[in-house]
């Protein structure tokens, strides 16, 4: 069995902030922050006020995160509006201005977790995977041109979308390391995901890493074709069912919903401890 490491890779959280208080915060903090870039958006699906903020690591390097305030669909006459933040816990240490923002606005169990990405890393070369579109409406493969393992899969759109890519290449390290990311709506408060009964729910399409090849030569040929970019959806229903049955019976790669839920609880327990709220 292939070992899988689970982590929270991107978090979007939301809270409500009075407009007068937010205006003072912008003037006293964001307007004076050299790493903050501001822009306006007016379409109905966007936040009206946006900031991309860049900070520097104490050990060198940079990281960034995004803030959005006052969604354009909200009542403009209200005295408060939504404030949303999106950041990558694996790249953004909670320090400096980010720590201040989280402590000021998001240090509460009532903070809403809107979406998060769960990352699953495993030491398998991406070329050895068999990726099935399954019930996702779209599947795209992007080839980077730096070798046969320089490729990325995109499955689905919106809630439950998936990205599978060569993490070793991104990190610039030797060896085999593939990352499988699922973006999922949570729409729960921090207090809810800290509960033992919290369960992460996502329909993860079949992904195979085979420890054997079929004795059926026709099935072996179909596996070779799918491994080389031929969409499984283009096979006959009979062939798809045979492929999925073989992958399910012979794969060494399995994702554990309980471990995904545990990874989310562990992250937010650590988040709560760092910001010291009850």
Short mmCIF file of C-alpha atoms in Angstrom, two decimals:
data_model
loop_
_atom_site.label_atom_id
_atom_site.label_comp_id
_atom_site.label_asym_id
_atom_site.label_seq_id
_atom_site.Cartn_x
_atom_site.Cartn_y
_atom_site.Cartn_z
CA UNK A 1 0.00 0.00 0.00
CA UNK A 2 1.28 3.46 -0.93
CA UNK A 3 1.51 5.87 2.00
CA UNK A 4 -0.46 9.11 1.60
CA UNK A 5 0.27 12.32 3.53
CA UNK A 6 -2.71 14.61 4.10
CA UNK A 7 -2.61 18.37 4.72
CA UNK A 8 -4.75 21.50 4.42
CA UNK A 9 -3.37 23.44 1.45
CA UNK A 10 -5.67 26.45 0.99
CA UNK A 11 -8.24 28.01 3.30
CA UNK A 12 -10.95 30.58 2.64
CA UNK A 13 -12.68 31.96 5.75
CA UNK A 14 -15.40 34.57 6.21
CA UNK A 15 -16.67 36.81 8.97
CA UNK A 16 -18.75 39.96 9.36
CA UNK A 17 -17.09 43.31 10.11
CA UNK A 18 -18.76 46.71 10.72
CA UNK A 19 -18.05 49.10 7.84
CA UNK A 20 -16.89 51.92 10.08
CA UNK A 21 -14.42 49.64 11.88
CA UNK A 22 -13.11 48.21 8.61
CA UNK A 23 -12.62 51.70 7.19
CA UNK A 24 -10.43 52.63 10.17
CA UNK A 25 -8.47 49.39 9.80
CA UNK A 26 -7.79 50.07 6.12
CA UNK A 27 -6.53 53.60 6.83
CA UNK A 28 -4.36 52.57 9.77
CA UNK A 29 -2.98 49.30 8.37
CA UNK A 30 -3.60 48.35 4.75
CA UNK A 31 -3.09 51.82 3.24
CA UNK A 32 0.29 51.96 4.96
CA UNK A 33 1.34 48.43 3.99
CA UNK A 34 3.82 48.55 1.03
CA UNK A 35 3.08 44.92 0.16
CA UNK A 36 -0.69 45.48 -0.25
CA UNK A 37 -2.17 45.93 -3.73
CA UNK A 38 -5.78 47.15 -3.87
CA UNK A 39 -8.37 46.89 -6.65
CA UNK A 40 -12.14 47.28 -7.10
CA UNK A 41 -14.56 44.86 -8.75
CA UNK A 42 -18.14 45.69 -9.62
CA UNK A 43 -19.64 42.45 -10.97
CA UNK A 44 -22.39 40.79 -8.91
CA UNK A 45 -20.37 37.65 -8.12
CA UNK A 46 -17.31 39.43 -6.68
CA UNK A 47 -16.19 41.30 -3.59
CA UNK A 48 -16.16 45.04 -4.14
CA UNK A 49 -12.85 45.72 -2.33
CA UNK A 50 -9.85 43.47 -2.83
CA UNK A 51 -6.30 43.35 -1.51
CA UNK A 52 -3.43 41.06 -2.46
CA UNK A 53 -0.87 41.26 0.34
CA UNK A 54 2.75 40.18 0.07
CA UNK A 55 4.88 39.53 3.12
CA UNK A 56 8.44 38.36 3.61
CA UNK A 57 9.58 35.28 5.51
CA UNK A 58 11.92 35.84 8.42
CA UNK A 59 14.20 33.27 6.78
CA UNK A 60 13.88 34.87 3.33
CA UNK A 61 11.37 34.45 0.52
CA UNK A 62 7.86 35.81 0.10
CA UNK A 63 4.29 34.64 0.48
CA UNK A 64 0.95 36.25 -0.33
CA UNK A 65 -2.71 36.08 0.58
CA UNK A 66 -5.97 37.75 -0.45
CA UNK A 67 -8.62 39.78 1.36
CA UNK A 68 -12.06 40.67 0.02
CA UNK A 69 -14.57 42.99 1.68
CA UNK A 70 -18.24 43.74 0.99
CA UNK A 71 -19.58 41.25 -1.56
CA UNK A 72 -21.46 43.05 -4.33
CA UNK A 73 -24.55 40.89 -3.73
CA UNK A 74 -24.88 42.13 -0.14
CA UNK A 75 -27.22 44.87 1.05
CA UNK A 76 -25.27 48.11 0.56
CA UNK A 77 -27.33 49.89 3.26
CA UNK A 78 -26.23 47.45 6.00
CA UNK A 79 -23.84 48.71 8.67
CA UNK A 80 -21.63 45.64 8.28
CA UNK A 81 -20.29 43.49 5.45
CA UNK A 82 -18.49 40.21 4.84
CA UNK A 83 -14.72 40.02 5.10
CA UNK A 84 -13.10 37.00 3.45
CA UNK A 85 -9.50 35.84 3.55
CA UNK A 86 -7.78 33.19 1.45
CA UNK A 87 -4.30 31.87 2.23
CA UNK A 88 -2.18 28.74 1.89
CA UNK A 89 -1.19 27.33 5.31
CA UNK A 90 1.73 25.44 3.73
CA UNK A 91 3.22 28.69 2.39
CA UNK A 92 1.97 31.39 4.76
CA UNK A 93 3.38 31.38 8.30
CA UNK A 94 1.05 33.03 10.78
CA UNK A 95 3.16 36.05 11.65
CA UNK A 96 3.39 39.78 10.97
CA UNK A 97 0.37 41.42 9.38
CA UNK A 98 -1.28 38.07 8.60
CA UNK A 99 -1.18 37.14 12.28
CA UNK A 100 -2.65 40.53 13.17
CA UNK A 101 -5.50 40.16 10.64
CA UNK A 102 -6.34 36.62 11.74
CA UNK A 103 -6.19 37.60 15.39
CA UNK A 104 -8.32 40.71 14.87
CA UNK A 105 -11.06 39.25 12.67
CA UNK A 106 -10.85 35.44 12.58
CA UNK A 107 -9.94 34.36 16.12
CA UNK A 108 -13.31 32.87 16.94
CA UNK A 109 -14.92 29.45 16.74
CA UNK A 110 -17.79 31.22 14.98
CA UNK A 111 -15.57 32.08 12.01
CA UNK A 112 -16.96 30.39 8.89
CA UNK A 113 -14.74 28.12 6.81
CA UNK A 114 -16.03 28.71 3.28
CA UNK A 115 -13.79 26.39 1.28
CA UNK A 116 -10.53 24.54 1.69
CA UNK A 117 -8.14 22.48 -0.38
CA UNK A 118 -7.08 19.13 0.99
CA UNK A 119 -3.72 18.01 -0.37
CA UNK A 120 -2.76 14.34 -0.63
CA UNK A 121 0.90 13.61 -1.37
CA UNK A 122 2.31 10.23 -2.32
CA UNK A 123 5.64 8.97 -3.67
CA UNK A 124 4.43 7.81 -7.07
CA UNK A 125 5.48 9.16 -10.45
CA UNK A 126 2.52 10.86 -12.05
CA UNK A 127 3.04 8.91 -15.27
CA UNK A 128 2.16 5.72 -13.38
CA UNK A 129 -1.32 6.96 -12.46
CA UNK A 130 -4.53 6.06 -14.22
CA UNK A 131 -6.87 9.03 -13.78
CA UNK A 132 -10.58 8.53 -14.37
CA UNK A 133 -12.88 11.48 -15.07
CA UNK A 134 -15.71 9.47 -13.47
CA UNK A 135 -18.67 11.84 -12.80
CA UNK A 136 -16.73 15.08 -13.26
CA UNK A 137 -18.06 17.20 -16.11
CA UNK A 138 -14.63 18.16 -17.45
CA UNK A 139 -11.14 16.74 -17.54
CA UNK A 140 -8.10 18.51 -18.96
CA UNK A 141 -4.47 17.42 -19.17
CA UNK A 142 -1.77 20.09 -19.48
CA UNK A 143 1.71 19.04 -20.63
CA UNK A 144 4.57 21.28 -19.50
CA UNK A 145 7.11 20.18 -22.08
CA UNK A 146 9.91 19.38 -19.63
CA UNK A 147 9.60 15.62 -19.80
CA UNK A 148 6.86 12.99 -19.81
CA UNK A 149 6.17 13.50 -16.10
CA UNK A 150 5.70 17.27 -16.52
CA UNK A 151 1.91 17.17 -16.66
CA UNK A 152 -1.11 18.32 -14.68
CA UNK A 153 -4.65 16.94 -14.58
CA UNK A 154 -7.65 19.20 -13.96
CA UNK A 155 -10.97 17.50 -13.19
CA UNK A 156 -14.28 19.28 -12.76
CA UNK A 157 -15.10 22.88 -11.96
CA UNK A 158 -16.22 24.72 -8.86
CA UNK A 159 -17.00 22.70 -5.76
CA UNK A 160 -15.09 19.41 -5.72
CA UNK A 161 -12.66 20.35 -8.48
CA UNK A 162 -9.41 18.41 -8.55
CA UNK A 163 -5.83 19.14 -9.56
CA UNK A 164 -3.20 16.41 -9.84
CA UNK A 165 0.39 17.41 -10.57
CA UNK A 166 4.07 16.57 -10.15
CA UNK A 167 4.91 18.07 -6.75
CA UNK A 168 8.57 17.02 -6.97
CA UNK A 169 8.98 19.20 -10.06
CA UNK A 170 7.32 22.16 -8.32
CA UNK A 171 9.65 21.78 -5.34
CA UNK A 172 12.69 21.20 -7.56
CA UNK A 173 13.64 17.98 -5.79
CA UNK A 174 14.64 14.55 -7.06
CA UNK A 175 12.43 11.52 -6.72
CA UNK A 176 8.75 10.81 -7.26
CA UNK A 177 6.10 12.89 -5.52
CA UNK A 178 2.57 13.51 -6.81
CA UNK A 179 0.04 15.87 -5.26
CA UNK A 180 -3.72 15.33 -5.50
CA UNK A 181 -5.69 18.44 -4.45
CA UNK A 182 -9.44 18.59 -3.88
CA UNK A 183 -11.18 21.96 -3.46
CA UNK A 184 -14.34 21.61 -1.42
CA UNK A 185 -17.01 23.86 0.02
CA UNK A 186 -17.21 23.50 3.78
CA UNK A 187 -19.56 26.32 4.87
CA UNK A 188 -19.15 25.38 8.51
CA UNK A 189 -17.89 27.24 11.53
CA UNK A 190 -14.54 26.38 13.05
CA UNK A 191 -16.37 24.93 16.06
CA UNK A 192 -18.12 22.46 13.75
CA UNK A 193 -14.97 21.03 12.14
CA UNK A 194 -13.36 20.63 15.55
CA UNK A 195 -16.09 18.20 16.56
CA UNK A 196 -15.17 14.47 16.44
CA UNK A 197 -18.19 13.74 14.25
CA UNK A 198 -17.10 16.17 11.49
CA UNK A 199 -16.74 14.35 8.16
CA UNK A 200 -15.15 15.68 4.99
CA UNK A 201 -17.43 14.81 2.08
CA UNK A 202 -16.13 14.82 -1.49
CA UNK A 203 -16.68 12.52 -4.43
CA UNK A 204 -13.12 11.64 -5.41
CA UNK A 205 -12.86 10.06 -8.86
CA UNK A 206 -11.05 6.79 -9.28
CA UNK A 207 -7.28 7.11 -9.52
CA UNK A 208 -5.23 3.99 -9.99
CA UNK A 209 -1.63 3.10 -9.25
CA UNK A 210 -1.35 -0.48 -10.32
CA UNK A 211 0.81 -3.17 -8.77
CA UNK A 212 0.12 -5.61 -11.60
CA UNK A 213 -0.94 -5.72 -15.25
CA UNK A 214 -3.99 -7.59 -16.51
CA UNK A 215 -3.60 -10.93 -18.22
CA UNK A 216 -6.31 -9.87 -20.66
CA UNK A 217 -4.38 -8.34 -23.58
CA UNK A 218 -7.31 -6.17 -24.65
CA UNK A 219 -7.59 -4.70 -21.16
CA UNK A 220 -3.82 -4.21 -21.04
CA UNK A 221 -4.01 -2.24 -24.30
CA UNK A 222 -6.83 -0.07 -22.94
CA UNK A 223 -4.81 0.65 -19.80
CA UNK A 224 -1.84 1.72 -21.92
CA UNK A 225 -4.08 4.06 -23.95
CA UNK A 226 -5.65 5.66 -20.86
CA UNK A 227 -2.23 6.10 -19.24
CA UNK A 228 -1.17 8.00 -22.32
CA UNK A 229 -4.04 10.49 -22.28
CA UNK A 230 -6.94 8.65 -23.92
CA UNK A 231 -10.10 9.57 -22.01
CA UNK A 232 -11.75 6.66 -20.24
CA UNK A 233 -15.09 8.32 -21.02
CA UNK A 234 -14.54 7.53 -24.70
CA UNK A 235 -14.52 3.79 -24.01
CA UNK A 236 -17.66 1.72 -24.26
CA UNK A 237 -19.60 1.33 -21.03
CA UNK A 238 -18.55 -2.32 -20.84
CA UNK A 239 -14.86 -1.42 -21.21
CA UNK A 240 -15.12 1.39 -18.65
CA UNK A 241 -16.72 -0.95 -16.12
CA UNK A 242 -14.01 -3.58 -16.71
CA UNK A 243 -11.29 -0.95 -16.31
CA UNK A 244 -12.75 0.45 -13.11
CA UNK A 245 -13.21 -3.02 -11.68
CA UNK A 246 -9.59 -3.91 -12.43
CA UNK A 247 -8.28 -0.62 -11.00
CA UNK A 248 -10.39 -1.02 -7.85
CA UNK A 249 -9.19 -4.59 -7.30
CA UNK A 250 -5.50 -4.00 -8.02
CA UNK A 251 -4.62 -0.45 -7.04
CA UNK A 252 -2.14 0.28 -4.28
CA UNK A 253 -3.38 3.86 -3.88
CA UNK A 254 -6.39 4.58 -1.69
CA UNK A 255 -7.58 7.78 -0.01
CA UNK A 256 -8.95 7.64 3.52
CA UNK A 257 -11.91 9.96 4.27
CA UNK A 258 -11.32 9.59 8.01
CA UNK A 259 -7.70 10.70 7.67
CA UNK A 260 -8.79 13.68 5.54
CA UNK A 261 -11.27 14.72 8.25
CA UNK A 262 -8.59 14.22 10.90
CA UNK A 263 -6.10 16.39 8.99
CA UNK A 264 -8.66 19.21 8.84
CA UNK A 265 -9.43 18.95 12.57
CA UNK A 266 -5.72 18.91 13.44
CA UNK A 267 -5.05 22.02 11.34
CA UNK A 268 -7.85 24.06 12.90
CA UNK A 269 -6.99 22.88 16.39
CA UNK A 270 -3.46 24.17 15.78
CA UNK A 271 -4.88 27.38 14.29
CA UNK A 272 -7.01 27.87 17.42
CA UNK A 273 -4.02 27.26 19.70
CA UNK A 274 -1.76 29.70 17.80
CA UNK A 275 -4.34 32.50 17.96
CA UNK A 276 -5.26 31.55 21.54
CA UNK A 277 -9.05 31.72 21.38
CA UNK A 278 -11.69 29.53 22.98
#
